[in-house]
PDB file of N, CA and C in Angstrom:
ATOM      1  N   UNK A 305      15.328  18.773 -13.339  1.00  0.00           N
ATOM      2  CA  UNK A 305      15.319  17.367 -12.991  1.00  0.00           C
ATOM      3  C   UNK A 305      14.485  17.113 -11.732  1.00  0.00           C
ATOM      4  N   UNK A 306      14.527  18.056 -10.810  1.00  0.00           N
ATOM      5  CA  UNK A 306      13.751  17.903  -9.575  1.00  0.00           C
ATOM      6  C   UNK A 306      12.257  17.912  -9.894  1.00  0.00           C
ATOM      7  N   UNK A 307      11.863  18.719 -10.869  1.00  0.00           N
ATOM      8  CA  UNK A 307      10.447  18.775 -11.244  1.00  0.00           C
ATOM      9  C   UNK A 307       9.965  17.434 -11.796  1.00  0.00           C
ATOM     10  N   UNK A 308      10.824  16.741 -12.526  1.00  0.00           N
ATOM     11  CA  UNK A 308      10.466  15.431 -13.070  1.00  0.00           C
ATOM     12  C   UNK A 308      10.223  14.445 -11.933  1.00  0.00           C
ATOM     13  N   UNK A 309      11.135  14.414 -10.957  1.00  0.00           N
ATOM     14  CA  UNK A 309      10.982  13.484  -9.839  1.00  0.00           C
ATOM     15  C   UNK A 309       9.799  13.861  -8.958  1.00  0.00           C
ATOM     16  N   UNK A 310       9.535  15.164  -8.829  1.00  0.00           N
ATOM     17  CA  UNK A 310       8.359  15.582  -8.061  1.00  0.00           C
ATOM     18  C   UNK A 310       7.080  15.110  -8.763  1.00  0.00           C
ATOM     19  N   UNK A 311       7.063  15.207 -10.089  1.00  0.00           N
ATOM     20  CA  UNK A 311       5.901  14.731 -10.846  1.00  0.00           C
ATOM     21  C   UNK A 311       5.742  13.218 -10.714  1.00  0.00           C
ATOM     22  N   UNK A 312       6.855  12.502 -10.753  1.00  0.00           N
ATOM     23  CA  UNK A 312       6.799  11.041 -10.592  1.00  0.00           C
ATOM     24  C   UNK A 312       6.288  10.686  -9.202  1.00  0.00           C
ATOM     25  N   UNK A 313       6.749  11.385  -8.191  1.00  0.00           N
ATOM     26  CA  UNK A 313       6.296  11.128  -6.825  1.00  0.00           C
ATOM     27  C   UNK A 313       4.802  11.411  -6.687  1.00  0.00           C
ATOM     28  N   UNK A 314       4.343  12.521  -7.231  1.00  0.00           N
ATOM     29  CA  UNK A 314       2.912  12.831  -7.156  1.00  0.00           C
ATOM     30  C   UNK A 314       2.076  11.799  -7.906  1.00  0.00           C
ATOM     31  N   UNK A 315       2.566  11.346  -9.061  1.00  0.00           N
ATOM     32  CA  UNK A 315       1.854  10.305  -9.801  1.00  0.00           C
ATOM     33  C   UNK A 315       1.800   9.007  -9.011  1.00  0.00           C
ATOM     34  N   UNK A 316       2.885   8.670  -8.325  1.00  0.00           N
ATOM     35  CA  UNK A 316       2.909   7.445  -7.521  1.00  0.00           C
ATOM     36  C   UNK A 316       1.953   7.539  -6.340  1.00  0.00           C
ATOM     37  N   UNK A 317       1.904   8.691  -5.705  1.00  0.00           N
ATOM     38  CA  UNK A 317       0.978   8.875  -4.583  1.00  0.00           C
ATOM     39  C   UNK A 317      -0.464   8.772  -5.077  1.00  0.00           C
ATOM     40  N   UNK A 318      -0.752   9.401  -6.214  1.00  0.00           N
ATOM     41  CA  UNK A 318      -2.094   9.328  -6.774  1.00  0.00           C
ATOM     42  C   UNK A 318      -2.460   7.886  -7.133  1.00  0.00           C
ATOM     43  N   UNK A 319      -1.528   7.153  -7.750  1.00  0.00           N
ATOM     44  CA  UNK A 319      -1.790   5.761  -8.140  1.00  0.00           C
ATOM     45  C   UNK A 319      -2.016   4.883  -6.916  1.00  0.00           C
ATOM     46  N   UNK A 320      -1.245   5.101  -5.852  1.00  0.00           N
ATOM     47  CA  UNK A 320      -1.423   4.315  -4.628  1.00  0.00           C
ATOM     48  C   UNK A 320      -2.790   4.595  -4.008  1.00  0.00           C
ATOM     49  N   UNK A 321      -3.186   5.855  -3.997  1.00  0.00           N
ATOM     50  CA  UNK A 321      -4.495   6.213  -3.441  1.00  0.00           C
ATOM     51  C   UNK A 321      -5.618   5.632  -4.297  1.00  0.00           C
ATOM     52  N   UNK A 322      -5.501   5.735  -5.612  1.00  0.00           N
ATOM     53  CA  UNK A 322      -6.509   5.196  -6.527  1.00  0.00           C
ATOM     54  C   UNK A 322      -6.646   3.685  -6.353  1.00  0.00           C
ATOM     55  N   UNK A 323      -5.512   2.987  -6.263  1.00  0.00           N
ATOM     56  CA  UNK A 323      -5.545   1.534  -6.080  1.00  0.00           C
ATOM     57  C   UNK A 323      -6.149   1.127  -4.752  1.00  0.00           C
ATOM     58  N   UNK A 324      -5.858   1.892  -3.706  1.00  0.00           N
ATOM     59  CA  UNK A 324      -6.415   1.573  -2.390  1.00  0.00           C
ATOM     60  C   UNK A 324      -7.936   1.748  -2.386  1.00  0.00           C
ATOM     61  N   UNK A 325      -8.413   2.773  -3.072  1.00  0.00           N
ATOM     62  CA  UNK A 325      -9.863   2.971  -3.166  1.00  0.00           C
ATOM     63  C   UNK A 325     -10.536   1.809  -3.896  1.00  0.00           C
ATOM     64  N   UNK A 326      -9.909   1.328  -4.945  1.00  0.00           N
ATOM     65  CA  UNK A 326     -10.477   0.226  -5.726  1.00  0.00           C
ATOM     66  C   UNK A 326     -10.406  -1.106  -4.973  1.00  0.00           C
ATOM     67  N   UNK A 327      -9.445  -1.246  -4.112  1.00  0.00           N
ATOM     68  CA  UNK A 327      -9.247  -2.505  -3.400  1.00  0.00           C
ATOM     69  C   UNK A 327     -10.115  -2.606  -2.148  1.00  0.00           C
ATOM     70  N   UNK A 328     -10.544  -1.487  -1.600  1.00  0.00           N
ATOM     71  CA  UNK A 328     -11.278  -1.548  -0.336  1.00  0.00           C
ATOM     72  C   UNK A 328     -12.663  -2.187  -0.491  1.00  0.00           C
ATOM     73  N   UNK A 329     -13.352  -1.936  -1.596  1.00  0.00           N
ATOM     74  CA  UNK A 329     -14.698  -2.510  -1.770  1.00  0.00           C
ATOM     75  C   UNK A 329     -14.677  -4.041  -1.863  1.00  0.00           C
ATOM     76  N   UNK A 330     -13.796  -4.646  -2.687  1.00  0.00           N
ATOM     77  CA  UNK A 330     -13.764  -6.117  -2.702  1.00  0.00           C
ATOM     78  C   UNK A 330     -13.358  -6.724  -1.361  1.00  0.00           C
ATOM     79  N   UNK A 331     -12.442  -6.070  -0.655  1.00  0.00           N
ATOM     80  CA  UNK A 331     -12.047  -6.604   0.650  1.00  0.00           C
ATOM     81  C   UNK A 331     -13.178  -6.490   1.665  1.00  0.00           C
ATOM     82  N   UNK A 332     -13.983  -5.444   1.560  1.00  0.00           N
ATOM     83  CA  UNK A 332     -15.130  -5.296   2.463  1.00  0.00           C
ATOM     84  C   UNK A 332     -16.157  -6.399   2.194  1.00  0.00           C
ATOM     85  N   UNK A 333     -16.399  -6.696   0.916  1.00  0.00           N
ATOM     86  CA  UNK A 333     -17.322  -7.786   0.571  1.00  0.00           C
ATOM     87  C   UNK A 333     -16.793  -9.130   1.065  1.00  0.00           C
ATOM     88  N   UNK A 334     -15.490  -9.340   0.904  1.00  0.00           N
ATOM     89  CA  UNK A 334     -14.880 -10.587   1.354  1.00  0.00           C
ATOM     90  C   UNK A 334     -14.981 -10.721   2.867  1.00  0.00           C
ATOM     91  N   UNK A 335     -14.768  -9.627   3.580  1.00  0.00           N
ATOM     92  CA  UNK A 335     -14.877  -9.647   5.041  1.00  0.00           C
ATOM     93  C   UNK A 335     -16.285 -10.007   5.474  1.00  0.00           C
ATOM     94  N   UNK A 336     -17.274  -9.413   4.836  1.00  0.00           N
ATOM     95  CA  UNK A 336     -18.666  -9.708   5.197  1.00  0.00           C
ATOM     96  C   UNK A 336     -19.051 -11.135   4.814  1.00  0.00           C
ATOM     97  N   UNK A 337     -18.570 -11.615   3.666  1.00  0.00           N
ATOM     98  CA  UNK A 337     -18.902 -12.966   3.217  1.00  0.00           C
ATOM     99  C   UNK A 337     -18.325 -14.011   4.154  1.00  0.00           C
ATOM    100  N   UNK A 338     -17.100 -13.800   4.619  1.00  0.00           N
ATOM    101  CA  UNK A 338     -16.455 -14.770   5.503  1.00  0.00           C
ATOM    102  C   UNK A 338     -16.807 -14.559   6.969  1.00  0.00           C
ATOM    103  N   UNK A 339     -17.486 -13.468   7.292  1.00  0.00           N
ATOM    104  CA  UNK A 339     -17.926 -13.223   8.655  1.00  0.00           C
ATOM    105  C   UNK A 339     -16.821 -12.747   9.589  1.00  0.00           C
ATOM    106  N   UNK A 340     -15.806 -12.097   9.038  1.00  0.00           N
ATOM    107  CA  UNK A 340     -14.725 -11.572   9.888  1.00  0.00           C
ATOM    108  C   UNK A 340     -15.131 -10.240  10.499  1.00  0.00           C
ATOM    109  N   UNK A 341     -14.491  -9.924  11.596  1.00  0.00           N
ATOM    110  CA  UNK A 341     -14.759  -8.646  12.256  1.00  0.00           C
ATOM    111  C   UNK A 341     -14.123  -7.500  11.462  1.00  0.00           C
ATOM    112  N   UNK A 342     -14.445  -6.286  11.869  1.00  0.00           N
ATOM    113  CA  UNK A 342     -13.871  -5.114  11.217  1.00  0.00           C
ATOM    114  C   UNK A 342     -12.355  -5.081  11.426  1.00  0.00           C
ATOM    115  N   UNK A 343     -11.889  -5.511  12.603  1.00  0.00           N
ATOM    116  CA  UNK A 343     -10.449  -5.533  12.867  1.00  0.00           C
ATOM    117  C   UNK A 343      -9.731  -6.506  11.932  1.00  0.00           C
ATOM    118  N   UNK A 344     -10.325  -7.656  11.680  1.00  0.00           N
ATOM    119  CA  UNK A 344      -9.720  -8.609  10.753  1.00  0.00           C
ATOM    120  C   UNK A 344      -9.739  -8.053   9.331  1.00  0.00           C
ATOM    121  N   UNK A 345     -10.814  -7.352   8.956  1.00  0.00           N
ATOM    122  CA  UNK A 345     -10.874  -6.710   7.648  1.00  0.00           C
ATOM    123  C   UNK A 345      -9.803  -5.643   7.504  1.00  0.00           C
ATOM    124  N   UNK A 346      -9.563  -4.905   8.567  1.00  0.00           N
ATOM    125  CA  UNK A 346      -8.485  -3.911   8.554  1.00  0.00           C
ATOM    126  C   UNK A 346      -7.124  -4.561   8.398  1.00  0.00           C
ATOM    127  N   UNK A 347      -6.963  -5.736   8.981  1.00  0.00           N
ATOM    128  CA  UNK A 347      -5.705  -6.462   8.824  1.00  0.00           C
ATOM    129  C   UNK A 347      -5.503  -6.914   7.380  1.00  0.00           C
ATOM    130  N   UNK A 348      -6.588  -7.366   6.740  1.00  0.00           N
ATOM    131  CA  UNK A 348      -6.497  -7.730   5.318  1.00  0.00           C
ATOM    132  C   UNK A 348      -6.094  -6.524   4.474  1.00  0.00           C
ATOM    133  N   UNK A 349      -6.712  -5.383   4.758  1.00  0.00           N
ATOM    134  CA  UNK A 349      -6.397  -4.178   4.005  1.00  0.00           C
ATOM    135  C   UNK A 349      -4.953  -3.749   4.250  1.00  0.00           C
ATOM    136  N   UNK A 350      -4.493  -3.895   5.480  1.00  0.00           N
ATOM    137  CA  UNK A 350      -3.098  -3.566   5.780  1.00  0.00           C
ATOM    138  C   UNK A 350      -2.122  -4.467   5.046  1.00  0.00           C
ATOM    139  N   UNK A 351      -2.425  -5.749   4.980  1.00  0.00           N
ATOM    140  CA  UNK A 351      -1.565  -6.670   4.233  1.00  0.00           C
ATOM    141  C   UNK A 351      -1.562  -6.341   2.744  1.00  0.00           C
ATOM    142  N   UNK A 352      -2.727  -6.002   2.222  1.00  0.00           N
ATOM    143  CA  UNK A 352      -2.794  -5.648   0.801  1.00  0.00           C
ATOM    144  C   UNK A 352      -2.032  -4.359   0.526  1.00  0.00           C
ATOM    145  N   UNK A 353      -2.136  -3.401   1.426  1.00  0.00           N
ATOM    146  CA  UNK A 353      -1.430  -2.132   1.234  1.00  0.00           C
ATOM    147  C   UNK A 353       0.079  -2.290   1.386  1.00  0.00           C
ATOM    148  N   UNK A 354       0.500  -3.236   2.214  1.00  0.00           N
ATOM    149  CA  UNK A 354       1.927  -3.429   2.455  1.00  0.00           C
ATOM    150  C   UNK A 354       2.569  -4.417   1.490  1.00  0.00           C
ATOM    151  N   UNK A 355       1.784  -5.031   0.613  1.00  0.00           N
ATOM    152  CA  UNK A 355       2.361  -6.047  -0.275  1.00  0.00           C
ATOM    153  C   UNK A 355       3.462  -5.514  -1.193  1.00  0.00           C
ATOM    154  N   UNK A 356       3.389  -4.277  -1.714  1.00  0.00           N
ATOM    155  CA  UNK A 356       4.527  -3.809  -2.514  1.00  0.00           C
ATOM    156  C   UNK A 356       5.819  -3.716  -1.704  1.00  0.00           C
ATOM    157  N   UNK A 357       5.722  -3.214  -0.476  1.00  0.00           N
ATOM    158  CA  UNK A 357       6.918  -3.118   0.353  1.00  0.00           C
ATOM    159  C   UNK A 357       7.476  -4.499   0.671  1.00  0.00           C
ATOM    160  N   UNK A 358       6.566  -5.433   0.976  1.00  0.00           N
ATOM    161  CA  UNK A 358       7.032  -6.787   1.281  1.00  0.00           C
ATOM    162  C   UNK A 358       7.714  -7.406   0.068  1.00  0.00           C
ATOM    163  N   UNK A 359       7.135  -7.219  -1.117  1.00  0.00           N
ATOM    164  CA  UNK A 359       7.733  -7.762  -2.336  1.00  0.00           C
ATOM    165  C   UNK A 359       9.094  -7.161  -2.636  1.00  0.00           C
ATOM    166  N   UNK A 360       9.207  -5.844  -2.461  1.00  0.00           N
ATOM    167  CA  UNK A 360      10.494  -5.181  -2.701  1.00  0.00           C
ATOM    168  C   UNK A 360      11.530  -5.670  -1.707  1.00  0.00           C
ATOM    169  N   UNK A 361      11.154  -5.789  -0.443  1.00  0.00           N
ATOM    170  CA  UNK A 361      12.113  -6.224   0.569  1.00  0.00           C
ATOM    171  C   UNK A 361      12.528  -7.680   0.395  1.00  0.00           C
ATOM    172  N   UNK A 362      11.596  -8.536   0.014  1.00  0.00           N
ATOM    173  CA  UNK A 362      11.946  -9.943  -0.223  1.00  0.00           C
ATOM    174  C   UNK A 362      12.887 -10.054  -1.419  1.00  0.00           C
ATOM    175  N   UNK A 363      12.585  -9.324  -2.489  1.00  0.00           N
ATOM    176  CA  UNK A 363      13.456  -9.338  -3.667  1.00  0.00           C
ATOM    177  C   UNK A 363      14.824  -8.771  -3.333  1.00  0.00           C
ATOM    178  N   UNK A 364      14.850  -7.702  -2.552  1.00  0.00           N
ATOM    179  CA  UNK A 364      16.116  -7.094  -2.145  1.00  0.00           C
ATOM    180  C   UNK A 364      16.948  -8.069  -1.323  1.00  0.00           C
ATOM    181  N   UNK A 365      16.311  -8.790  -0.414  1.00  0.00           N
ATOM    182  CA  UNK A 365      17.043  -9.764   0.408  1.00  0.00           C
ATOM    183  C   UNK A 365      17.528 -10.941  -0.433  1.00  0.00           C
ATOM    184  N   UNK A 366      16.702 -11.392  -1.385  1.00  0.00           N
ATOM    185  CA  UNK A 366      17.092 -12.529  -2.224  1.00  0.00           C
ATOM    186  C   UNK A 366      18.274 -12.187  -3.130  1.00  0.00           C
ATOM    187  N   UNK A 367      18.329 -10.927  -3.566  1.00  0.00           N
ATOM    188  CA  UNK A 367      19.419 -10.503  -4.451  1.00  0.00           C
ATOM    189  C   UNK A 367      20.593  -9.920  -3.685  1.00  0.00           C
ATOM    190  N   UNK A 368      20.484  -9.823  -2.370  1.00  0.00           N
ATOM    191  CA  UNK A 368      21.543  -9.289  -1.504  1.00  0.00           C
ATOM    192  C   UNK A 368      21.879  -7.840  -1.859  1.00  0.00           C
ATOM    193  N   UNK A 369      20.825  -7.026  -2.051  1.00  0.00           N
ATOM    194  CA  UNK A 369      20.978  -5.601  -2.324  1.00  0.00           C
ATOM    195  C   UNK A 369      20.199  -4.865  -1.232  1.00  0.00           C
ATOM    196  N   UNK A 370      20.851  -4.591  -0.140  1.00  0.00           N
ATOM    197  CA  UNK A 370      20.157  -4.039   1.021  1.00  0.00           C
ATOM    198  C   UNK A 370      19.715  -2.596   0.828  1.00  0.00           C
ATOM    199  N   UNK A 371      20.362  -1.837  -0.038  1.00  0.00           N
ATOM    200  CA  UNK A 371      19.989  -0.436  -0.224  1.00  0.00           C
ATOM    201  C   UNK A 371      18.572  -0.286  -0.759  1.00  0.00           C
ATOM    202  N   UNK A 372      18.165  -1.157  -1.659  1.00  0.00           N
ATOM    203  CA  UNK A 372      16.833  -1.050  -2.253  1.00  0.00           C
ATOM    204  C   UNK A 372      15.766  -1.309  -1.195  1.00  0.00           C
ATOM    205  N   UNK A 373      15.936  -2.344  -0.413  1.00  0.00           N
ATOM    206  CA  UNK A 373      14.952  -2.659   0.623  1.00  0.00           C
ATOM    207  C   UNK A 373      14.868  -1.579   1.680  1.00  0.00           C
ATOM    208  N   UNK A 374      15.998  -1.036   2.087  1.00  0.00           N
ATOM    209  CA  UNK A 374      16.008   0.021   3.096  1.00  0.00           C
ATOM    210  C   UNK A 374      15.339   1.280   2.561  1.00  0.00           C
ATOM    211  N   UNK A 375      15.649   1.636   1.326  1.00  0.00           N
ATOM    212  CA  UNK A 375      15.021   2.816   0.725  1.00  0.00           C
ATOM    213  C   UNK A 375      13.522   2.648   0.574  1.00  0.00           C
ATOM    214  N   UNK A 376      13.105   1.465   0.162  1.00  0.00           N
ATOM    215  CA  UNK A 376      11.671   1.210   0.013  1.00  0.00           C
ATOM    216  C   UNK A 376      10.973   1.253   1.361  1.00  0.00           C
ATOM    217  N   UNK A 377      11.606   0.675   2.374  1.00  0.00           N
ATOM    218  CA  UNK A 377      10.994   0.644   3.697  1.00  0.00           C
ATOM    219  C   UNK A 377      10.831   2.060   4.252  1.00  0.00           C
ATOM    220  N   UNK A 378      11.869   2.867   4.135  1.00  0.00           N
ATOM    221  CA  UNK A 378      11.800   4.216   4.690  1.00  0.00           C
ATOM    222  C   UNK A 378      10.920   5.134   3.847  1.00  0.00           C
ATOM    223  N   UNK A 379      11.076   5.084   2.542  1.00  0.00           N
ATOM    224  CA  UNK A 379      10.335   5.991   1.672  1.00  0.00           C
ATOM    225  C   UNK A 379       8.850   5.709   1.622  1.00  0.00           C
ATOM    226  N   UNK A 380       8.454   4.463   1.488  1.00  0.00           N
ATOM    227  CA  UNK A 380       7.037   4.142   1.371  1.00  0.00           C
ATOM    228  C   UNK A 380       6.320   4.245   2.701  1.00  0.00           C
ATOM    229  N   UNK A 381       7.032   4.085   3.795  1.00  0.00           N
ATOM    230  CA  UNK A 381       6.394   4.232   5.106  1.00  0.00           C
ATOM    231  C   UNK A 381       5.969   5.672   5.335  1.00  0.00           C
ATOM    232  N   UNK A 382       6.707   6.616   4.785  1.00  0.00           N
ATOM    233  CA  UNK A 382       6.332   8.019   4.955  1.00  0.00           C
ATOM    234  C   UNK A 382       5.024   8.320   4.255  1.00  0.00           C
ATOM    235  N   UNK A 383       4.780   7.697   3.106  1.00  0.00           N
ATOM    236  CA  UNK A 383       3.516   7.900   2.404  1.00  0.00           C
ATOM    237  C   UNK A 383       2.364   7.347   3.236  1.00  0.00           C
ATOM    238  N   UNK A 384       2.551   6.188   3.857  1.00  0.00           N
ATOM    239  CA  UNK A 384       1.480   5.580   4.647  1.00  0.00           C
ATOM    240  C   UNK A 384       1.221   6.358   5.929  1.00  0.00           C
ATOM    241  N   UNK A 385       2.258   6.963   6.487  1.00  0.00           N
ATOM    242  CA  UNK A 385       2.055   7.751   7.716  1.00  0.00           C
ATOM    243  C   UNK A 385       1.227   8.986   7.414  1.00  0.00           C
ATOM    244  N   UNK A 386       1.469   9.611   6.269  1.00  0.00           N
ATOM    245  CA  UNK A 386       0.762  10.854   5.953  1.00  0.00           C
ATOM    246  C   UNK A 386      -0.612  10.600   5.346  1.00  0.00           C
ATOM    247  N   UNK A 387      -0.952   9.382   4.996  1.00  0.00           N
ATOM    248  CA  UNK A 387      -2.240   9.080   4.391  1.00  0.00           C
ATOM    249  C   UNK A 387      -3.321   9.067   5.471  1.00  0.00           C
ATOM    250  N   UNK A 388      -4.444   9.764   5.233  1.00  0.00           N
ATOM    251  CA  UNK A 388      -5.513   9.774   6.251  1.00  0.00           C
ATOM    252  C   UNK A 388      -6.190   8.400   6.321  1.00  0.00           C
ATOM    253  N   UNK A 389      -6.663   8.084   7.509  1.00  0.00           N
ATOM    254  CA  UNK A 389      -7.352   6.801   7.688  1.00  0.00           C
ATOM    255  C   UNK A 389      -8.842   7.004   7.463  1.00  0.00           C
ATOM    256  N   UNK A 390      -9.499   5.941   6.991  1.00  0.00           N
ATOM    257  CA  UNK A 390     -10.932   5.998   6.726  1.00  0.00           C
ATOM    258  C   UNK A 390     -11.604   4.859   7.479  1.00  0.00           C
ATOM    259  N   UNK A 391     -12.814   5.094   7.975  1.00  0.00           N
ATOM    260  CA  UNK A 391     -13.530   3.991   8.627  1.00  0.00           C
ATOM    261  C   UNK A 391     -14.018   2.998   7.584  1.00  0.00           C
ATOM    262  N   UNK A 392     -14.126   1.769   7.964  1.00  0.00           N
ATOM    263  CA  UNK A 392     -14.585   0.709   7.055  1.00  0.00           C
ATOM    264  C   UNK A 392     -16.010   0.459   7.341  1.00  0.00           C
TER     265      UNK A 392
END
């Protein structure tokens, strides 16, 4: 059973990395088109990367199920801490 969850975790990490790679190019174009600085572009990317956590936490608060939001906040933050940063 542990092997199944390890495989699911690895698939989720891979999917998050794949999605972030696909999302960075459109956000870079949007930043250049609107004339924002690199710091503002990084803020857009941070908001896009954090949107799943925000959605889970908002849903958890609306349904009054605090365990889901707490687990999502702690678990997904560990993935973001271990993810290497890239220059834009």
